[in-house]
mmCIF file with all atom_site columns, C-alpha atoms in Angstrom:
data_model
loop_
_atom_site.group_PDB
_atom_site.id
_atom_site.type_symbol
_atom_site.label_atom_id
_atom_site.label_alt_id
_atom_site.label_comp_id
_atom_site.label_asym_id
_atom_site.label_entity_id
_atom_site.label_seq_id
_atom_site.pdbx_PDB_ins_code
_atom_site.Cartn_x
_atom_site.Cartn_y
_atom_site.Cartn_z
_atom_site.occupancy
_atom_site.B_iso_or_equiv
_atom_site.pdbx_formal_charge
_atom_site.auth_seq_id
_atom_site.auth_comp_id
_atom_site.auth_asym_id
_atom_site.auth_atom_id
_atom_site.pdbx_PDB_model_num
ATOM 1   C CA . MET A 1 1   ? -0.190  -0.068 0.301   1.00 94.00 ? 2   MET A CA 1
ATOM 2   C CA . THR A 1 2   ? 1.397   3.243  -0.713  1.00 94.00 ? 3   THR A CA 1
ATOM 3   C CA . ARG A 1 3   ? 0.749   6.979  0.786   1.00 93.00 ? 4   ARG A CA 1
ATOM 4   C CA . ALA A 1 4   ? -1.343  7.872  -2.460  1.00 92.00 ? 5   ALA A CA 1
ATOM 5   C CA . GLU A 1 5   ? -3.538  4.769  -1.942  1.00 96.00 ? 6   GLU A CA 1
ATOM 6   C CA . VAL A 1 6   ? -4.005  5.543  1.493   1.00 97.00 ? 7   VAL A CA 1
ATOM 7   C CA . THR A 1 7   ? -5.087  9.070  0.434   1.00 96.00 ? 8   THR A CA 1
ATOM 8   C CA . GLU A 1 8   ? -7.637  7.618  -2.216  1.00 97.00 ? 9   GLU A CA 1
ATOM 9   C CA . MET A 1 9   ? -8.845  5.441  0.723   1.00 98.00 ? 10  MET A CA 1
ATOM 10  C CA . ILE A 1 10  ? -9.426  8.422  2.850   1.00 98.00 ? 11  ILE A CA 1
ATOM 11  C CA . LEU A 1 11  ? -11.269 10.542 0.218   1.00 97.00 ? 12  LEU A CA 1
ATOM 12  C CA . ALA A 1 12  ? -13.712 7.467  -0.646  1.00 98.00 ? 13  ALA A CA 1
ATOM 13  C CA . ALA A 1 13  ? -14.793 7.314  2.711   1.00 98.00 ? 14  ALA A CA 1
ATOM 14  C CA . LYS A 1 14  ? -15.047 10.547 3.765   1.00 98.00 ? 15  LYS A CA 1
ATOM 15  C CA . ARG A 1 15  ? -17.603 10.789 0.821   1.00 97.00 ? 16  ARG A CA 1
ATOM 16  C CA . LYS A 1 16  ? -19.455 7.807  1.760   1.00 98.00 ? 17  LYS A CA 1
ATOM 17  C CA . LYS A 1 17  ? -19.843 8.820  5.223   1.00 98.00 ? 18  LYS A CA 1
ATOM 18  C CA . LYS A 1 18  ? -20.645 12.232 4.062   1.00 98.00 ? 19  LYS A CA 1
ATOM 19  C CA . LEU A 1 19  ? -18.483 14.074 6.192   1.00 98.00 ? 20  LEU A CA 1
ATOM 20  C CA . SER A 1 20  ? -16.574 17.310 6.045   1.00 97.00 ? 21  SER A CA 1
ATOM 21  C CA . TYR A 1 21  ? -13.125 18.071 6.556   1.00 97.00 ? 22  TYR A CA 1
ATOM 22  C CA . ALA A 1 22  ? -13.966 20.674 9.423   1.00 96.00 ? 23  ALA A CA 1
ATOM 23  C CA . GLU A 1 23  ? -16.070 17.556 10.979  1.00 97.00 ? 24  GLU A CA 1
ATOM 24  C CA . ILE A 1 24  ? -12.920 15.181 10.804  1.00 98.00 ? 25  ILE A CA 1
ATOM 25  C CA . ALA A 1 25  ? -10.383 17.792 12.008  1.00 97.00 ? 26  ALA A CA 1
ATOM 26  C CA . LYS A 1 26  ? -12.924 18.679 15.135  1.00 98.00 ? 27  LYS A CA 1
ATOM 27  C CA . LYS A 1 27  ? -12.151 14.744 15.914  1.00 97.00 ? 28  LYS A CA 1
ATOM 28  C CA . VAL A 1 28  ? -8.673  14.703 15.343  1.00 97.00 ? 29  VAL A CA 1
ATOM 29  C CA . GLY A 1 29  ? -8.358  17.641 17.326  1.00 97.00 ? 30  GLY A CA 1
ATOM 30  C CA . GLN A 1 30  ? -6.326  19.942 14.782  1.00 97.00 ? 31  GLN A CA 1
ATOM 31  C CA . SER A 1 31  ? -7.663  22.690 12.554  1.00 96.00 ? 32  SER A CA 1
ATOM 32  C CA . LYS A 1 32  ? -9.585  22.050 9.410   1.00 96.00 ? 33  LYS A CA 1
ATOM 33  C CA . GLU A 1 33  ? -6.921  23.058 7.381   1.00 96.00 ? 34  GLU A CA 1
ATOM 34  C CA . TRP A 1 34  ? -3.800  21.233 8.901   1.00 96.00 ? 35  TRP A CA 1
ATOM 35  C CA . THR A 1 35  ? -6.112  18.204 9.023   1.00 97.00 ? 36  THR A CA 1
ATOM 36  C CA . THR A 1 36  ? -7.165  18.711 5.493   1.00 97.00 ? 37  THR A CA 1
ATOM 37  C CA . ALA A 1 37  ? -3.322  18.811 4.447   1.00 95.00 ? 38  ALA A CA 1
ATOM 38  C CA . ALA A 1 38  ? -2.525  15.491 6.581   1.00 96.00 ? 39  ALA A CA 1
ATOM 39  C CA . LEU A 1 39  ? -5.743  13.806 4.762   1.00 97.00 ? 40  LEU A CA 1
ATOM 40  C CA . LEU A 1 40  ? -4.266  14.692 1.600   1.00 95.00 ? 41  LEU A CA 1
ATOM 41  C CA . GLY A 1 41  ? -0.770  13.189 2.287   1.00 93.00 ? 42  GLY A CA 1
ATOM 42  C CA . GLN A 1 42  ? 1.339   16.265 3.300   1.00 93.00 ? 43  GLN A CA 1
ATOM 43  C CA . MET A 1 43  ? 1.566   16.296 7.284   1.00 95.00 ? 44  MET A CA 1
ATOM 44  C CA . THR A 1 44  ? 2.410   13.251 9.308   1.00 97.00 ? 45  THR A CA 1
ATOM 45  C CA . LEU A 1 45  ? 0.073   12.339 11.740  1.00 98.00 ? 46  LEU A CA 1
ATOM 46  C CA . ASP A 1 46  ? 0.967   11.031 15.256  1.00 98.00 ? 47  ASP A CA 1
ATOM 47  C CA . ALA A 1 47  ? -0.335  7.870  16.436  1.00 98.00 ? 48  ALA A CA 1
ATOM 48  C CA . LYS A 1 48  ? -3.315  9.038  18.193  1.00 98.00 ? 49  LYS A CA 1
ATOM 49  C CA . GLN A 1 49  ? -4.393  11.275 15.411  1.00 98.00 ? 50  GLN A CA 1
ATOM 50  C CA . ALA A 1 50  ? -3.822  8.541  13.004  1.00 98.00 ? 51  ALA A CA 1
ATOM 51  C CA . SER A 1 51  ? -5.857  6.467  15.201  1.00 98.00 ? 52  SER A CA 1
ATOM 52  C CA . LYS A 1 52  ? -8.466  8.793  15.112  1.00 98.00 ? 53  LYS A CA 1
ATOM 53  C CA . VAL A 1 53  ? -8.921  8.803  11.584  1.00 98.00 ? 54  VAL A CA 1
ATOM 54  C CA . GLY A 1 54  ? -8.253  5.134  11.049  1.00 98.00 ? 55  GLY A CA 1
ATOM 55  C CA . LYS A 1 55  ? -11.491 4.461  13.317  1.00 98.00 ? 56  LYS A CA 1
ATOM 56  C CA . LEU A 1 56  ? -13.694 7.307  11.999  1.00 98.00 ? 57  LEU A CA 1
ATOM 57  C CA . LEU A 1 57  ? -12.775 6.333  8.110   1.00 98.00 ? 58  LEU A CA 1
ATOM 58  C CA . SER A 1 58  ? -12.669 2.640  9.020   1.00 98.00 ? 59  SER A CA 1
ATOM 59  C CA . LEU A 1 59  ? -9.266  2.264  7.569   1.00 98.00 ? 60  LEU A CA 1
ATOM 60  C CA . PRO A 1 60  ? -7.173  -0.751 7.459   1.00 98.00 ? 61  PRO A CA 1
ATOM 61  C CA . PRO A 1 61  ? -3.993  -0.731 10.076  1.00 98.00 ? 62  PRO A CA 1
ATOM 62  C CA . GLU A 1 62  ? -1.458  -0.389 6.904   1.00 98.00 ? 63  GLU A CA 1
ATOM 63  C CA . ALA A 1 63  ? -3.024  2.827  6.098   1.00 98.00 ? 64  ALA A CA 1
ATOM 64  C CA . VAL A 1 64  ? -3.189  4.107  9.625   1.00 98.00 ? 65  VAL A CA 1
ATOM 65  C CA . GLU A 1 65  ? 0.460   2.973  9.937   1.00 98.00 ? 66  GLU A CA 1
ATOM 66  C CA . LEU A 1 66  ? 1.099   5.138  6.610   1.00 97.00 ? 67  LEU A CA 1
ATOM 67  C CA . LEU A 1 67  ? -0.553  8.371  7.987   1.00 98.00 ? 68  LEU A CA 1
ATOM 68  C CA . GLN A 1 68  ? 2.292   8.337  10.937  1.00 98.00 ? 69  GLN A CA 1
ATOM 69  C CA . GLU A 1 69  ? 5.305   8.177  8.361   1.00 96.00 ? 70  GLU A CA 1
ATOM 70  C CA . VAL A 1 70  ? 6.885   11.462 6.858   1.00 94.00 ? 71  VAL A CA 1
ATOM 71  C CA . PRO A 1 71  ? 5.509   12.207 3.578   1.00 91.00 ? 72  PRO A CA 1
ATOM 72  C CA . TYR A 1 72  ? 7.130   13.505 0.191   1.00 87.00 ? 73  TYR A CA 1
ATOM 73  C CA . LYS A 1 73  ? 5.928   16.734 0.765   1.00 85.00 ? 74  LYS A CA 1
ATOM 74  C CA . GLY A 1 74  ? 4.657   18.870 -2.544  1.00 83.00 ? 75  GLY A CA 1
ATOM 75  C CA . SER A 1 75  ? 1.433   17.371 -4.023  1.00 77.00 ? 76  SER A CA 1
ATOM 76  C CA . LEU A 1 76  ? 0.862   19.222 -7.581  1.00 77.00 ? 77  LEU A CA 1
ATOM 77  C CA . PRO A 1 77  ? 1.366   16.892 -10.567 1.00 76.00 ? 78  PRO A CA 1
ATOM 78  C CA . THR A 1 78  ? 3.286   19.568 -12.777 1.00 80.00 ? 79  THR A CA 1
ATOM 79  C CA . ALA A 1 79  ? 5.306   22.853 -12.680 1.00 84.00 ? 80  ALA A CA 1
ATOM 80  C CA . VAL A 1 80  ? 2.460   24.793 -13.626 1.00 87.00 ? 81  VAL A CA 1
ATOM 81  C CA . PRO A 1 81  ? -0.694  23.682 -12.603 1.00 87.00 ? 82  PRO A CA 1
ATOM 82  C CA . THR A 1 82  ? -3.831  23.134 -14.806 1.00 90.00 ? 83  THR A CA 1
ATOM 83  C CA . ASP A 1 83  ? -6.355  23.000 -12.127 1.00 91.00 ? 84  ASP A CA 1
ATOM 84  C CA . PRO A 1 84  ? -8.170  26.163 -12.405 1.00 93.00 ? 85  PRO A CA 1
ATOM 85  C CA . LEU A 1 85  ? -8.872  27.057 -8.639  1.00 92.00 ? 86  LEU A CA 1
ATOM 86  C CA . ILE A 1 86  ? -4.866  26.084 -7.676  1.00 91.00 ? 87  ILE A CA 1
ATOM 87  C CA . TYR A 1 87  ? -3.615  27.514 -11.196 1.00 94.00 ? 88  TYR A CA 1
ATOM 88  C CA . ARG A 1 88  ? -5.363  31.164 -9.778  1.00 94.00 ? 89  ARG A CA 1
ATOM 89  C CA . PHE A 1 89  ? -2.866  30.541 -6.446  1.00 93.00 ? 90  PHE A CA 1
ATOM 90  C CA . TYR A 1 90  ? 0.199   30.029 -9.169  1.00 93.00 ? 91  TYR A CA 1
ATOM 91  C CA . GLU A 1 91  ? -1.214  33.093 -10.704 1.00 94.00 ? 92  GLU A CA 1
ATOM 92  C CA . LEU A 1 92  ? -1.074  35.133 -7.212  1.00 93.00 ? 93  LEU A CA 1
ATOM 93  C CA . ILE A 1 93  ? 2.205   34.338 -6.611  1.00 92.00 ? 94  ILE A CA 1
ATOM 94  C CA . SER A 1 94  ? 3.249   35.273 -10.247 1.00 92.00 ? 95  SER A CA 1
ATOM 95  C CA . VAL A 1 95  ? 1.949   38.763 -10.025 1.00 90.00 ? 96  VAL A CA 1
ATOM 96  C CA . TYR A 1 96  ? 2.405   39.135 -6.297  1.00 91.00 ? 97  TYR A CA 1
ATOM 97  C CA . GLY A 1 97  ? 5.129   37.249 -5.559  1.00 92.00 ? 98  GLY A CA 1
ATOM 98  C CA . THR A 1 98  ? 7.814   40.117 -5.574  1.00 88.00 ? 99  THR A CA 1
ATOM 99  C CA . THR A 1 99  ? 5.453   42.315 -3.765  1.00 92.00 ? 100 THR A CA 1
ATOM 100 C CA . PHE A 1 100 ? 5.510   39.947 -1.024  1.00 94.00 ? 101 PHE A CA 1
ATOM 101 C CA . LYS A 1 101 ? 9.211   39.584 -1.188  1.00 94.00 ? 102 LYS A CA 1
ATOM 102 C CA . ALA A 1 102 ? 10.013  43.060 -1.633  1.00 92.00 ? 103 ALA A CA 1
ATOM 103 C CA . LEU A 1 103 ? 7.431   43.739 1.215   1.00 94.00 ? 104 LEU A CA 1
ATOM 104 C CA . ILE A 1 104 ? 8.757   40.973 3.719   1.00 96.00 ? 105 ILE A CA 1
ATOM 105 C CA . HIS A 1 105 ? 12.414  42.044 3.180   1.00 95.00 ? 106 HIS A CA 1
ATOM 106 C CA . GLU A 1 106 ? 11.687  45.704 3.920   1.00 95.00 ? 107 GLU A CA 1
ATOM 107 C CA . GLU A 1 107 ? 9.856   45.361 6.755   1.00 96.00 ? 108 GLU A CA 1
ATOM 108 C CA . PHE A 1 108 ? 11.640  41.760 8.145   1.00 97.00 ? 109 PHE A CA 1
ATOM 109 C CA . GLY A 1 109 ? 15.335  42.096 6.567   1.00 96.00 ? 110 GLY A CA 1
ATOM 110 C CA . ASP A 1 110 ? 16.664  39.171 4.468   1.00 96.00 ? 111 ASP A CA 1
ATOM 111 C CA . GLY A 1 111 ? 14.811  36.318 5.322   1.00 96.00 ? 112 GLY A CA 1
ATOM 112 C CA . ILE A 1 112 ? 11.795  34.023 4.182   1.00 96.00 ? 113 ILE A CA 1
ATOM 113 C CA . MET A 1 113 ? 8.608   33.172 5.738   1.00 96.00 ? 114 MET A CA 1
ATOM 114 C CA . SER A 1 114 ? 8.516   29.340 6.729   1.00 95.00 ? 115 SER A CA 1
ATOM 115 C CA . ALA A 1 115 ? 5.705   27.306 5.802   1.00 93.00 ? 116 ALA A CA 1
ATOM 116 C CA . ILE A 1 116 ? 6.976   24.541 8.559   1.00 94.00 ? 117 ILE A CA 1
ATOM 117 C CA . ASP A 1 117 ? 5.954   27.135 11.445  1.00 96.00 ? 118 ASP A CA 1
ATOM 118 C CA . PHE A 1 118 ? 2.917   28.078 9.780   1.00 96.00 ? 119 PHE A CA 1
ATOM 119 C CA . ASN A 1 119 ? -0.810  27.882 10.328  1.00 96.00 ? 120 ASN A CA 1
ATOM 120 C CA . MET A 1 120 ? -3.504  29.282 8.172   1.00 96.00 ? 121 MET A CA 1
ATOM 121 C CA . ASP A 1 121 ? -7.116  29.862 8.422   1.00 97.00 ? 122 ASP A CA 1
ATOM 122 C CA . LEU A 1 122 ? -9.691  29.652 5.354   1.00 97.00 ? 123 LEU A CA 1
ATOM 123 C CA . GLN A 1 123 ? -13.091 30.999 5.737   1.00 97.00 ? 124 GLN A CA 1
ATOM 124 C CA . ARG A 1 124 ? -15.845 32.148 3.901   1.00 97.00 ? 125 ARG A CA 1
ATOM 125 C CA . GLU A 1 125 ? -16.294 36.127 3.635   1.00 98.00 ? 126 GLU A CA 1
ATOM 126 C CA . PRO A 1 126 ? -20.262 36.786 2.814   1.00 98.00 ? 127 PRO A CA 1
ATOM 127 C CA . ASP A 1 127 ? -20.313 39.745 0.657   1.00 98.00 ? 128 ASP A CA 1
ATOM 128 C CA . PRO A 1 128 ? -23.782 41.127 -1.326  1.00 98.00 ? 129 PRO A CA 1
ATOM 129 C CA . LYS A 1 129 ? -21.711 40.766 -4.808  1.00 98.00 ? 130 LYS A CA 1
ATOM 130 C CA . GLY A 1 130 ? -21.070 37.061 -3.998  1.00 98.00 ? 131 GLY A CA 1
ATOM 131 C CA . ASP A 1 131 ? -19.080 35.680 -1.405  1.00 98.00 ? 132 ASP A CA 1
ATOM 132 C CA . ARG A 1 132 ? -15.663 35.665 -1.046  1.00 98.00 ? 133 ARG A CA 1
ATOM 133 C CA . VAL A 1 133 ? -12.770 33.331 0.010   1.00 97.00 ? 134 VAL A CA 1
ATOM 134 C CA . ARG A 1 134 ? -10.501 34.705 2.994   1.00 97.00 ? 135 ARG A CA 1
ATOM 135 C CA . ILE A 1 135 ? -7.313  33.178 3.481   1.00 97.00 ? 136 ILE A CA 1
ATOM 136 C CA . VAL A 1 136 ? -5.223  34.336 6.792   1.00 97.00 ? 137 VAL A CA 1
ATOM 137 C CA . MET A 1 137 ? -1.463  32.709 6.356   1.00 96.00 ? 138 MET A CA 1
ATOM 138 C CA . SER A 1 138 ? 1.293   33.214 9.114   1.00 97.00 ? 139 SER A CA 1
ATOM 139 C CA . GLY A 1 139 ? 4.742   31.973 8.976   1.00 97.00 ? 140 GLY A CA 1
ATOM 140 C CA . LYS A 1 140 ? 7.712   32.356 11.154  1.00 98.00 ? 141 LYS A CA 1
ATOM 141 C CA . PHE A 1 141 ? 10.116  35.075 9.964   1.00 97.00 ? 142 PHE A CA 1
ATOM 142 C CA . LEU A 1 142 ? 13.658  33.210 9.465   1.00 97.00 ? 143 LEU A CA 1
ATOM 143 C CA . PRO A 1 143 ? 16.525  35.377 8.747   1.00 97.00 ? 144 PRO A CA 1
ATOM 144 C CA . TYR A 1 144 ? 19.124  34.088 6.698   1.00 95.00 ? 145 TYR A CA 1
ATOM 145 C CA . LYS A 1 145 ? 22.525  33.701 8.787   1.00 91.00 ? 146 LYS A CA 1
ATOM 146 C CA . THR A 1 146 ? 25.915  34.934 8.084   1.00 88.00 ? 147 THR A CA 1
ATOM 147 C CA . TYR A 1 147 ? 28.851  32.635 8.752   1.00 91.00 ? 148 TYR A CA 1
#
């Protein structure tokens, strides 16, 4: 069994049981954003979290074990994403990436925003002109060191 096969099992069980990512996250005890990333194969669950997911989704023991292994990070199948929603994030970085970089360097110095010491909150924002997607990302600033 591969981690990709476990992801497919998770998605099938989630669909069959009519569960949302938020409902699963509540059972796991983590945010819906982190839990979704974990269920899609991008994060490592500890034994307790993996056991809860396994029971909730009726996964076999081998799948529960694989949820506890460090995954290969990066889930896009192509360099330029073809999925329209994911492509818009690629477009956002293409257009605003240099702006993010310039402002972070101006306000923090030479360094990066961590995607490891990181959290995210995704919410629906009602708007009379059409609902909006609100995403707040927070990553620790890591300065480059001299040596």
